[in-house]
Tab-separated table of C-alpha atoms and ligand atoms in Angstrom:
chain	number	residue	atom	x	y	z
D	111	UNK	CA	-254.558	12.504	-22.499
D	112	UNK	CA	-254.248	8.670	-22.027
D	113	UNK	CA	-251.275	7.119	-20.877
D	114	UNK	CA	-250.797	3.387	-22.235
D	115	UNK	CA	-247.310	2.514	-20.702
D	116	UNK	CA	-245.888	-0.467	-22.638
D	117	UNK	CA	-242.802	-3.639	-21.156
D	118	UNK	CA	-241.267	-6.643	-22.367
D	119	UNK	CA	-244.576	-8.485	-22.084
D	120	UNK	CA	-246.674	-5.801	-24.825
D	121	UNK	CA	-243.993	-4.070	-26.886
D	122	UNK	CA	-244.509	-5.933	-29.630
D	123	UNK	CA	-247.868	-4.001	-29.966
D	124	UNK	CA	-246.675	-0.699	-30.397
D	125	UNK	CA	-247.609	-0.093	-33.511
D	126	UNK	CA	-244.007	1.879	-34.417
D	127	UNK	CA	-242.118	-1.744	-33.989
D	128	UNK	CA	-242.979	-3.320	-37.093
D	129	UNK	CA	-239.778	-0.656	-38.278
D	130	UNK	CA	-237.440	-3.186	-36.049
D	131	UNK	CA	-236.132	-6.452	-37.054
D	132	UNK	CA	-237.488	-9.578	-36.223
D	133	UNK	CA	-234.175	-9.772	-34.326
D	134	UNK	CA	-234.100	-6.616	-32.817
D	135	UNK	CA	-237.228	-7.006	-31.683
D	136	UNK	CA	-236.260	-10.640	-29.758
D	137	UNK	CA	-233.398	-8.332	-28.707
D	138	UNK	CA	-235.024	-6.120	-26.680
D	139	UNK	CA	-237.541	-9.576	-25.053
D	140	UNK	CA	-233.813	-10.951	-24.122
D	141	UNK	CA	-232.494	-7.523	-22.413
D	142	UNK	CA	-235.928	-7.230	-21.167
D	143	UNK	CA	-236.014	-9.716	-19.067
D	144	UNK	CA	-233.354	-8.614	-16.591
D	145	UNK	CA	-233.889	-4.993	-17.166
D	146	UNK	CA	-236.063	-2.818	-16.758
D	147	UNK	CA	-238.210	-1.356	-19.229
D	148	UNK	CA	-241.265	0.681	-19.763
D	149	UNK	CA	-242.464	2.952	-22.192
D	150	UNK	CA	-245.124	5.428	-23.003
D	151	UNK	CA	-247.865	6.473	-25.066
D	152	UNK	CA	-245.448	9.983	-24.898
D	153	UNK	CA	-242.013	8.603	-25.523
D	154	UNK	CA	-243.130	6.500	-28.535
D	155	UNK	CA	-245.281	9.336	-30.495
D	156	UNK	CA	-242.816	12.738	-29.780
D	157	UNK	CA	-239.822	11.997	-28.520
D	158	UNK	CA	-238.303	9.138	-30.498
D	159	UNK	CA	-237.199	9.251	-33.600
D	160	UNK	CA	-238.903	6.475	-35.889
D	161	UNK	CA	-236.763	7.199	-38.889
D	162	UNK	CA	-234.134	7.116	-36.846
D	163	UNK	CA	-234.135	3.776	-35.353
D	164	UNK	CA	-232.276	2.052	-33.914
D	165	UNK	CA	-229.066	4.523	-33.608
D	166	UNK	CA	-231.949	7.075	-32.075
D	167	UNK	CA	-230.844	8.120	-28.712
D	168	UNK	CA	-233.930	8.337	-26.990
D	169	UNK	CA	-235.626	5.320	-28.771
D	170	UNK	CA	-232.048	3.490	-26.769
D	171	UNK	CA	-232.473	6.349	-23.887
D	172	UNK	CA	-235.802	3.943	-23.722
D	173	UNK	CA	-235.647	0.659	-25.241
D	174	UNK	CA	-233.559	-1.668	-24.609
D	175	UNK	CA	-230.644	-2.758	-26.552
D	176	UNK	CA	-227.865	-5.839	-27.222
D	177	UNK	CA	-225.463	-4.785	-26.070
D	178	UNK	CA	-225.974	-3.353	-22.499
D	179	UNK	CA	-226.020	-7.378	-21.356
D	180	UNK	CA	-222.381	-8.134	-21.486
D	181	UNK	CA	-222.530	-11.168	-24.017
D	182	UNK	CA	-222.386	-14.021	-22.075
D	183	UNK	CA	-225.031	-12.929	-20.027
D	184	UNK	CA	-227.384	-11.602	-23.772
D	185	UNK	CA	-226.082	-15.406	-24.650
D	186	UNK	CA	-227.234	-17.185	-21.225
D	187	UNK	CA	-230.560	-15.927	-21.181
D	188	UNK	CA	-231.267	-16.347	-25.423
D	189	UNK	CA	-230.521	-20.044	-25.102
D	190	UNK	CA	-233.143	-20.553	-23.103
D	191	UNK	CA	-235.326	-18.407	-24.614
D	192	UNK	CA	-234.928	-20.010	-28.341
D	193	UNK	CA	-234.790	-23.504	-26.413
D	194	UNK	CA	-238.210	-22.027	-25.306
D	195	UNK	CA	-237.454	-22.615	-21.625
D	196	UNK	CA	-240.895	-21.709	-19.117
D	197	UNK	CA	-241.050	-18.303	-17.089
D	198	UNK	CA	-239.818	-19.373	-14.061
D	199	UNK	CA	-236.066	-20.240	-15.237
D	200	UNK	CA	-235.278	-17.919	-17.475
D	201	UNK	CA	-236.768	-15.740	-14.092
D	202	UNK	CA	-234.605	-17.833	-12.197
D	203	UNK	CA	-231.221	-16.983	-14.558
D	204	UNK	CA	-232.345	-13.247	-15.076
D	205	UNK	CA	-232.137	-13.274	-11.159
D	206	UNK	CA	-228.900	-14.371	-10.892
D	207	UNK	CA	-227.765	-11.995	-13.492
D	208	UNK	CA	-228.799	-9.118	-12.111
D	209	UNK	CA	-226.793	-9.957	-8.907
D	210	UNK	CA	-223.796	-9.779	-11.219
D	211	UNK	CA	-224.293	-6.335	-11.791
D	212	UNK	CA	-223.342	-4.036	-8.664
D	213	UNK	CA	-227.466	-4.016	-7.786
D	214	UNK	CA	-226.559	-1.445	-5.348
D	215	UNK	CA	-224.417	1.087	-5.502
D	216	UNK	CA	-222.182	3.410	-3.756
D	217	UNK	CA	-223.323	0.734	-0.633
D	218	UNK	CA	-226.255	3.101	-0.955
D	219	UNK	CA	-228.542	0.431	1.713
D	220	UNK	CA	-226.466	0.774	4.664
D	221	UNK	CA	-224.212	3.684	5.505
D	222	UNK	CA	-226.837	6.165	5.190
D	223	UNK	CA	-230.258	4.997	7.476
D	224	UNK	CA	-230.690	7.974	9.546
D	225	UNK	CA	-231.985	6.554	13.068
D	226	UNK	CA	-235.270	8.652	15.085
D	227	UNK	CA	-234.407	6.991	19.202
D	228	UNK	CA	-234.414	3.333	17.998
D	229	UNK	CA	-236.137	3.595	15.044
D	230	UNK	CA	-233.486	2.979	11.852
D	231	UNK	CA	-235.864	5.711	8.985
D	232	UNK	CA	-236.403	3.603	6.527
D	233	UNK	CA	-237.014	5.873	2.901
D	234	UNK	CA	-234.590	8.028	3.497
D	235	UNK	CA	-231.087	8.907	3.283
D	236	UNK	CA	-228.967	11.100	4.829
D	237	UNK	CA	-225.257	11.641	3.389
D	238	UNK	CA	-224.883	14.883	3.294
D	239	UNK	CA	-225.321	17.406	6.270
D	240	UNK	CA	-228.003	20.225	5.129
D	241	UNK	CA	-229.552	17.573	2.824
D	242	UNK	CA	-232.271	14.469	3.340
D	243	UNK	CA	-233.342	12.292	1.096
D	244	UNK	CA	-236.710	10.891	0.683
D	245	UNK	CA	-238.264	7.975	-1.054
D	246	UNK	CA	-241.938	7.779	-0.746
D	247	UNK	CA	-243.212	4.501	-0.953
D	248	UNK	CA	-245.433	5.291	-3.962
D	249	UNK	CA	-243.578	6.980	-5.298
D	250	UNK	CA	-240.558	4.105	-6.607
D	251	UNK	CA	-242.004	4.365	-9.835
D	252	UNK	CA	-241.718	5.961	-13.009
D	253	UNK	CA	-243.415	7.145	-16.506
D	254	UNK	CA	-241.169	5.347	-18.548
D	255	UNK	CA	-237.561	3.407	-17.256
D	256	UNK	CA	-234.397	5.064	-18.443
D	257	UNK	CA	-231.990	2.286	-19.844
D	258	UNK	CA	-229.079	4.214	-18.156
D	259	UNK	CA	-230.781	4.368	-14.651
D	260	UNK	CA	-228.928	3.081	-10.670
D	261	UNK	CA	-232.246	2.396	-9.293
D	262	UNK	CA	-233.208	0.175	-11.534
D	263	UNK	CA	-232.755	-3.036	-9.008
D	264	UNK	CA	-235.987	-1.957	-7.669
D	265	UNK	CA	-237.752	-1.447	-10.626
D	266	UNK	CA	-237.150	-5.259	-11.526
D	267	UNK	CA	-238.433	-6.707	-8.132
D	268	UNK	CA	-235.254	-6.970	-5.632
D	269	UNK	CA	-237.410	-5.561	-3.492
D	270	UNK	CA	-235.048	-5.642	-0.347
D	271	UNK	CA	-233.219	-2.661	-2.309
D	272	UNK	CA	-236.387	-0.985	-2.449
D	273	UNK	CA	-235.886	2.071	-0.255
D	274	UNK	CA	-239.727	3.247	1.261
D	275	UNK	CA	-241.477	4.358	3.628
D	276	UNK	CA	-244.720	6.247	5.463
D	277	UNK	CA	-242.970	7.333	8.218
D	278	UNK	CA	-243.471	11.551	7.388
D	279	UNK	CA	-243.638	11.626	10.498
D	280	UNK	CA	-240.365	10.398	11.723
D	281	UNK	CA	-239.074	12.678	9.773
D	282	UNK	CA	-240.374	15.506	10.707
D	283	UNK	CA	-238.603	13.963	14.751
D	284	UNK	CA	-235.966	13.447	13.027
D	285	UNK	CA	-235.601	17.455	11.537
D	286	UNK	CA	-236.658	19.016	14.680
D	287	UNK	CA	-233.320	16.371	16.112
D	288	UNK	CA	-231.781	17.807	12.199
D	289	UNK	CA	-232.022	21.865	12.389
D	290	UNK	CA	-228.753	20.977	9.839
D	291	UNK	CA	-231.192	19.759	7.613
D	292	UNK	CA	-232.204	22.475	5.297
D	293	UNK	CA	-233.518	20.584	2.263
D	294	UNK	CA	-235.647	17.892	1.477
D	295	UNK	CA	-235.444	16.116	-1.406
D	296	UNK	CA	-238.330	14.362	-2.606
D	297	UNK	CA	-236.999	11.713	-5.055
D	298	UNK	CA	-237.698	7.801	-6.333
D	299	UNK	CA	-238.260	6.447	-9.342
D	300	UNK	CA	-240.576	9.582	-9.679
D	301	UNK	CA	-242.495	11.418	-6.976
D	302	UNK	CA	-244.820	12.801	-9.505
D	303	UNK	CA	-245.929	9.130	-10.628
D	304	UNK	CA	-248.405	9.895	-7.421
D	305	UNK	CA	-251.469	10.996	-7.371
D	306	UNK	CA	-251.099	15.053	-5.843
D	307	UNK	CA	-253.302	13.816	-3.273
D	308	UNK	CA	-250.240	10.940	-1.826
D	309	UNK	CA	-248.174	14.097	-2.232
D	310	UNK	CA	-249.508	16.725	-0.421
D	311	UNK	CA	-249.874	13.679	2.282
D	312	UNK	CA	-246.597	13.627	2.636
D	313	UNK	CA	-245.552	17.530	2.254
D	314	UNK	CA	-248.708	19.225	4.034
D	315	UNK	CA	-247.695	17.799	6.838
D	316	UNK	CA	-244.061	18.678	6.883
D	317	UNK	CA	-245.188	22.488	5.779
D	318	UNK	CA	-247.837	22.099	9.122
D	319	UNK	CA	-244.789	21.648	11.302
D	320	UNK	CA	-243.338	25.065	10.492
D	321	UNK	CA	-239.191	23.412	11.346
D	322	UNK	CA	-237.627	27.097	11.151
D	323	UNK	CA	-234.745	24.608	9.515
D	324	UNK	CA	-236.484	23.501	6.890
D	325	UNK	CA	-236.535	26.079	3.804
D	326	UNK	CA	-236.562	23.953	1.080
D	327	UNK	CA	-238.029	20.928	-0.519
D	328	UNK	CA	-237.154	19.695	-3.606
D	329	UNK	CA	-238.799	17.149	-6.406
D	330	UNK	CA	-236.813	15.358	-8.064
D	331	UNK	CA	-238.551	14.100	-11.697
D	332	UNK	CA	-238.081	12.991	-15.440
D	333	UNK	CA	-242.151	13.726	-15.661
D	334	UNK	CA	-241.548	17.086	-17.723
D	335	UNK	CA	-240.570	14.589	-20.396
D	336	UNK	CA	-241.554	11.258	-20.370
D	337	UNK	CA	-245.361	12.437	-18.771
D	338	UNK	CA	-245.342	16.727	-19.117
D	339	UNK	CA	-248.991	16.011	-19.580
D	340	UNK	CA	-248.916	15.715	-14.936
D	341	UNK	CA	-248.690	18.550	-15.121
D	342	UNK	CA	-251.211	19.791	-17.407
D	343	UNK	CA	-254.383	17.556	-18.322
D	344	UNK	CA	-254.137	15.199	-16.035
D	345	UNK	CA	-257.247	14.451	-13.406
D	346	UNK	CA	-254.844	15.898	-10.754
D	347	UNK	CA	-253.077	18.971	-12.031
D	348	UNK	CA	-254.063	21.154	-10.978
D	349	UNK	CA	-254.583	20.063	-7.618
D	350	UNK	CA	-250.562	18.982	-7.961
D	351	UNK	CA	-249.671	22.864	-9.729
D	352	UNK	CA	-251.464	24.630	-6.001
D	353	UNK	CA	-249.653	21.999	-4.359
D	354	UNK	CA	-246.863	23.658	-5.338
D	355	UNK	CA	-248.541	27.389	-4.788
D	356	UNK	CA	-248.634	25.883	-1.034
D	357	UNK	CA	-245.459	24.962	-0.671
D	358	UNK	CA	-244.013	29.094	-1.864
D	359	UNK	CA	-246.445	31.017	0.213
D	360	UNK	CA	-245.815	28.493	3.115
D	361	UNK	CA	-242.296	31.113	2.383
D	362	UNK	CA	-240.440	27.186	1.641
D	363	UNK	CA	-238.684	27.392	-1.959
D	364	UNK	CA	-239.719	24.481	-4.427
D	365	UNK	CA	-237.629	23.623	-5.942
D	366	UNK	CA	-238.241	21.097	-8.800
D	367	UNK	CA	-234.987	19.175	-10.090
D	368	UNK	CA	-235.569	18.339	-13.837
D	369	UNK	CA	-234.180	15.051	-15.470
D	370	UNK	CA	-233.350	15.856	-19.495
D	371	UNK	CA	-230.754	13.875	-21.648
D	372	UNK	CA	-231.002	14.981	-24.485
D	373	UNK	CA	-232.358	18.869	-26.440
D	374	UNK	CA	-234.884	16.980	-27.987
D	375	UNK	CA	-236.667	15.846	-24.673
D	376	UNK	CA	-236.787	20.120	-24.760
D	377	UNK	CA	-238.585	20.814	-27.879
D	378	UNK	CA	-241.912	19.049	-28.327
D	379	UNK	CA	-244.842	22.035	-26.817
D	380	UNK	CA	-246.232	20.267	-24.313
D	381	UNK	CA	-243.487	20.173	-22.277
D	382	UNK	CA	-242.843	23.758	-22.735
D	383	UNK	CA	-245.824	24.339	-21.844
D	384	UNK	CA	-245.485	22.273	-18.822
D	385	UNK	CA	-241.949	24.204	-17.396
D	386	UNK	CA	-243.112	26.926	-17.950
D	387	UNK	CA	-246.818	25.769	-16.420
D	388	UNK	CA	-244.660	25.184	-12.855
D	389	UNK	CA	-242.430	28.125	-13.121
D	390	UNK	CA	-245.960	30.066	-12.523
D	391	UNK	CA	-245.834	28.820	-9.131
D	392	UNK	CA	-243.093	30.147	-7.884
D	393	UNK	CA	-240.409	27.163	-8.767
D	394	UNK	CA	-237.561	27.359	-9.303
D	395	UNK	CA	-236.592	24.123	-12.323
D	396	UNK	CA	-233.042	23.135	-12.320
D	397	UNK	CA	-231.657	20.655	-13.964
D	398	UNK	CA	-229.190	17.143	-14.693
D	399	UNK	CA	-228.629	14.343	-16.071
D	400	UNK	CA	-225.905	11.451	-16.713
D	401	UNK	CA	-223.048	11.395	-19.217
D	402	UNK	CA	-223.888	8.702	-21.816
D	403	UNK	CA	-222.358	6.948	-23.968
D	404	UNK	CA	-224.463	6.366	-26.844
D	405	UNK	CA	-227.267	8.737	-25.679
D	406	UNK	CA	-224.972	12.773	-24.824
D	407	UNK	CA	-221.524	12.485	-25.577
D	408	UNK	CA	-221.013	15.685	-27.503
D	409	UNK	CA	-219.216	18.796	-26.149
D	410	UNK	CA	-222.462	20.671	-28.822
D	411	UNK	CA	-224.833	18.336	-27.428
D	412	UNK	CA	-224.190	19.712	-23.555
D	413	UNK	CA	-223.790	23.131	-25.012
D	414	UNK	CA	-227.556	22.867	-27.079
D	415	UNK	CA	-229.074	20.939	-23.981
D	416	UNK	CA	-227.835	23.608	-21.440
D	417	UNK	CA	-229.126	26.887	-23.607
D	418	UNK	CA	-232.652	25.789	-24.072
D	419	UNK	CA	-233.031	25.189	-20.623
D	420	UNK	CA	-231.347	28.587	-19.832
D	421	UNK	CA	-233.936	29.502	-22.939
D	422	UNK	CA	-236.798	27.648	-20.818
D	423	UNK	CA	-235.629	29.416	-17.297
D	424	UNK	CA	-234.643	26.759	-16.233
D	425	UNK	CA	-231.191	26.470	-14.342
D	426	UNK	CA	-228.222	23.959	-15.555
D	427	UNK	CA	-227.310	21.832	-12.178
D	428	UNK	CA	-225.000	19.209	-12.776
D	429	UNK	CA	-223.726	16.578	-15.252
D	430	UNK	CA	-222.755	13.134	-14.017
D	431	UNK	CA	-220.441	9.991	-14.366
D	432	UNK	CA	-222.386	6.937	-15.737
D	433	UNK	CA	-222.684	4.557	-11.948
D	434	UNK	CA	-221.012	2.077	-11.027
D	435	UNK	CA	-224.116	-0.426	-12.256
D	436	UNK	CA	-226.554	-2.350	-14.295
D	437	UNK	CA	-225.486	-1.506	-18.187
D	438	UNK	CA	-222.810	0.843	-17.353
D	439	UNK	CA	-220.475	-0.753	-19.817
D	440	UNK	CA	-222.840	0.112	-22.473
D	441	UNK	CA	-222.676	4.050	-21.652
D	442	UNK	CA	-219.895	4.281	-19.533
D	443	UNK	CA	-217.453	7.711	-21.470
D	444	UNK	CA	-213.591	7.939	-19.998
D	445	UNK	CA	-213.335	10.302	-17.004
D	446	UNK	CA	-211.072	12.294	-18.735
D	447	UNK	CA	-213.239	11.813	-22.148
D	448	UNK	CA	-216.451	13.083	-19.069
D	449	UNK	CA	-214.762	16.127	-18.156
D	450	UNK	CA	-213.028	16.861	-21.927
D	451	UNK	CA	-216.868	16.783	-22.942
D	452	UNK	CA	-218.144	19.311	-20.242
D	453	UNK	CA	-214.855	21.857	-21.313
D	454	UNK	CA	-215.836	21.452	-25.138
D	455	UNK	CA	-219.566	22.420	-23.595
D	456	UNK	CA	-218.890	25.180	-21.674
D	457	UNK	CA	-216.909	26.898	-23.649
D	458	UNK	CA	-219.695	27.077	-25.762
D	459	UNK	CA	-222.116	28.252	-23.570
D	460	UNK	CA	-222.167	32.056	-21.834
D	461	UNK	CA	-222.245	32.918	-18.256
D	462	UNK	CA	-226.060	31.526	-17.527
D	463	UNK	CA	-225.138	28.173	-18.765
D	464	UNK	CA	-222.124	27.894	-16.646
D	465	UNK	CA	-224.242	27.398	-12.730
D	466	UNK	CA	-223.549	23.611	-14.771
D	467	UNK	CA	-221.506	22.012	-12.704
D	468	UNK	CA	-219.908	18.026	-13.567
D	469	UNK	CA	-218.860	15.912	-14.643
D	470	UNK	CA	-219.706	14.656	-11.202
D	471	UNK	CA	-219.896	11.631	-9.870
D	472	UNK	CA	-221.690	10.307	-7.023
D	473	UNK	CA	-219.332	7.729	-5.185
D	474	UNK	CA	-219.523	6.040	-1.241
D	475	UNK	CA	-217.171	8.945	-0.258
D	476	UNK	CA	-218.953	11.535	-1.786
D	477	UNK	CA	-219.289	14.166	-5.237
D	478	UNK	CA	-216.382	14.321	-6.344
D	479	UNK	CA	-215.643	16.280	-9.821
D	480	UNK	CA	-213.182	16.041	-12.415
D	481	UNK	CA	-211.217	19.174	-12.813
D	482	UNK	CA	-209.080	18.667	-15.151
D	483	UNK	CA	-205.572	17.183	-16.309
D	484	UNK	CA	-202.340	18.467	-15.306
D	485	UNK	CA	-198.954	17.404	-15.560
D	486	UNK	CA	-197.726	18.935	-12.212
D	487	UNK	CA	-193.830	18.002	-11.775
D	488	UNK	CA	-193.505	15.544	-14.786
D	489	UNK	CA	-196.386	13.342	-14.066
D	490	UNK	CA	-199.271	14.044	-15.604
D	491	UNK	CA	-202.503	13.883	-13.719
D	492	UNK	CA	-206.316	13.530	-12.934
D	493	UNK	CA	-207.392	16.755	-10.593
D	494	UNK	CA	-210.307	16.326	-8.822
D	495	UNK	CA	-212.282	18.135	-5.106
D	496	UNK	CA	-215.164	17.433	-3.796
D	497	UNK	CA	-219.143	18.756	-4.260
D	498	UNK	CA	-220.003	17.187	-1.701
D	499	UNK	CA	-218.452	14.685	1.364
D	500	UNK	CA	-219.409	12.787	3.900
D	501	UNK	CA	-217.539	15.471	5.758
D	502	UNK	CA	-218.084	18.264	5.228
D	503	UNK	CA	-214.483	18.949	5.951
D	504	UNK	CA	-213.591	17.364	2.642
D	505	UNK	CA	-215.729	19.298	0.334
D	506	UNK	CA	-213.236	21.595	-3.029
D	507	UNK	CA	-209.910	20.412	-2.091
D	508	UNK	CA	-207.832	19.684	-5.094
D	509	UNK	CA	-206.909	15.967	-4.785
D	510	UNK	CA	-204.867	14.624	-7.761
D	511	UNK	CA	-204.648	11.014	-8.885
D	512	UNK	CA	-202.156	9.485	-12.037
D	513	UNK	CA	-203.725	9.981	-14.449
D	514	UNK	CA	-205.854	7.296	-16.707
D	515	UNK	CA	-207.028	7.523	-20.131
D	516	UNK	CA	-209.788	4.170	-19.436
D	517	UNK	CA	-210.380	4.466	-15.702
D	518	UNK	CA	-214.546	5.265	-15.798
D	519	UNK	CA	-214.678	5.420	-11.871
D	520	UNK	CA	-213.474	6.936	-8.510
D	521	UNK	CA	-212.339	3.141	-8.197
D	522	UNK	CA	-210.374	2.821	-10.937
D	523	UNK	CA	-207.923	5.627	-9.453
D	524	UNK	CA	-205.076	5.633	-7.915
D	525	UNK	CA	-203.056	8.569	-5.537
D	526	UNK	CA	-200.767	10.609	-7.860
D	527	UNK	CA	-197.040	11.505	-6.592
D	528	UNK	CA	-196.552	8.389	-5.647
D	529	UNK	CA	-198.632	8.499	-2.578
D	530	UNK	CA	-200.094	5.434	-1.248
D	531	UNK	CA	-203.816	6.608	-0.967
D	532	UNK	CA	-206.828	9.210	-0.923
D	533	UNK	CA	-206.750	11.731	1.700
D	534	UNK	CA	-209.789	10.692	2.512
D	535	UNK	CA	-209.924	7.051	2.188
D	536	UNK	CA	-208.990	6.482	6.406
D	537	UNK	CA	-211.733	8.675	7.125
D	538	UNK	CA	-213.903	6.734	5.078
D	539	UNK	CA	-212.804	3.153	6.667
D	540	UNK	CA	-213.158	3.810	10.391
D	541	UNK	CA	-216.585	5.119	9.218
D	542	UNK	CA	-217.549	2.091	7.388
D	543	UNK	CA	-216.726	0.412	10.304
D	544	UNK	CA	-218.266	1.919	12.578
D	545	UNK	CA	-221.203	1.037	10.123
D	546	UNK	CA	-221.046	-1.641	7.877
D	547	UNK	CA	-221.536	-4.615	10.929
D	548	UNK	CA	-225.394	-5.798	10.044
D	549	UNK	CA	-224.156	-5.427	5.736
D	550	UNK	CA	-223.656	-7.932	3.485
D	551	UNK	CA	-223.185	-5.033	0.334
D	552	UNK	CA	-219.380	-4.617	-0.390
D	553	UNK	CA	-218.649	-1.590	-2.599
D	554	UNK	CA	-215.875	0.117	-1.751
D	555	UNK	CA	-214.890	1.490	-3.833
R	709	PLP	C1	-226.464	14.540	-5.383
R	709	PLP	C2	-227.178	14.071	-3.611
R	709	PLP	C3	-227.532	15.387	-2.392
R	709	PLP	C4	-228.236	16.488	-2.758
R	709	PLP	O1	-226.795	16.967	-3.546
R	709	PLP	P1	-226.774	18.504	-3.731
R	709	PLP	O2	-225.185	19.096	-4.471
R	709	PLP	O3	-226.888	19.211	-2.584
R	709	PLP	O4	-227.836	18.340	-4.396
R	709	PLP	C5	-228.458	14.493	-1.227
R	709	PLP	N1	-227.849	13.667	-1.066
R	709	PLP	C6	-227.522	12.600	-2.060
R	709	PLP	C7	-227.038	11.329	-1.652
R	709	PLP	C8	-227.336	12.512	-3.085
R	709	PLP	O5	-226.493	12.056	-3.434
R	710	SF4	S1	-236.737	8.666	-14.973
R	710	SF4	FE1	-234.766	8.889	-13.323
R	710	SF4	S2	-235.564	6.961	-11.749
R	710	SF4	FE2	-236.759	6.477	-13.712
R	710	SF4	S3	-236.107	5.128	-14.774
R	710	SF4	FE3	-235.004	7.518	-15.229
R	710	SF4	S4	-233.102	8.247	-14.314
R	710	SF4	FE4	-234.365	5.766	-13.497
């Protein structure tokens, strides 16, 4: 299958785009100046239901929507375009707007870069004790872009925010010095955008190093639903499958962290075949997704998503809360509502689906789960806990925030019971003081 990509420059050539009104096409062009937009022929032909435009969730997932920009941002770009402004002026305005969209949430750039000797290990992040994230430089794009993506700055050329590394050898040194790390997680973008040869150039040295502490390799990907042919009949699909087998043969567990947002993504036969072929390598496929208004904010839909995943041999893993960046105002689901959706979905499925955890916010102090709403001595509260913490000792301690039906992120929550701060805040601030001296990023949620 030939891969055909479309962007803001050529999406008008998509045959089905004629189903949109001139105004809708203009909106795509306006929003696509600011937020990344890329879609491909598989998504267009197999995922989007073109009889259900513009509300189709898989259309909203991949095509920019007018409301993804705040009205004044939309007007600023639309006015320039209608006045026939040149590309340079439009680009300058788009860049200005992007800086107002919290381009780097959870302080990722500043806080989590490990050091080996006197070298910073660019392109990695070591935030939680057992796991290091690795962003291979050729893996910093995707087969199509999700409109909610929190990695959006790297797709629009805010390149100083781009993680990248060629430094697998440095990573191996770091792993030797840090035997507490069991787990290297390849992420991106989508690392499976890389050729199999490139991916092997990262993975083979890791296998060859035979680090006793390295027990798992994870690969995060959305290729199953955006380009399943990656696993089936691309030129180097067989090579990829052989690489997966070699990981397992080396005694290292391969976890493929697959990203799906909607149960319909599990219907097309090529996607099912791709899941099957990867499972045959011995890899375990674990699934994760954010909860998104306009796309999947419905308990029955999540129950269907988890059920289908388990039917196809996958293990539901995380439900995330949409990050506080980009078009968050469009996708945000209040935390209390997120918990209700999770709970109602969880109640409908058997234990095999209940491996899933959530809803979880990947915030600065850690991954924080909303456990529920309850009442303690007459005060209505939200109960929370860390699934992962910067300090492992924070994990699994219940803590409480004042009930707030509108809050969509941790920074909008206040401690319950008249307390001034959450239990972890003082330590977190001390951490910032030690680590943020060289950074200009202010993102203290
Ligand atoms: C989610 C995440 C991980 C992996 O966490 P698990 O709970 O082990 O899946 C690792 N590092 C960062 C920065 C993360 O956000
Ligand atoms: S596949 Fe992942 S990294 Fe790529 S655009 Fe979607 S959410 Fe972002």
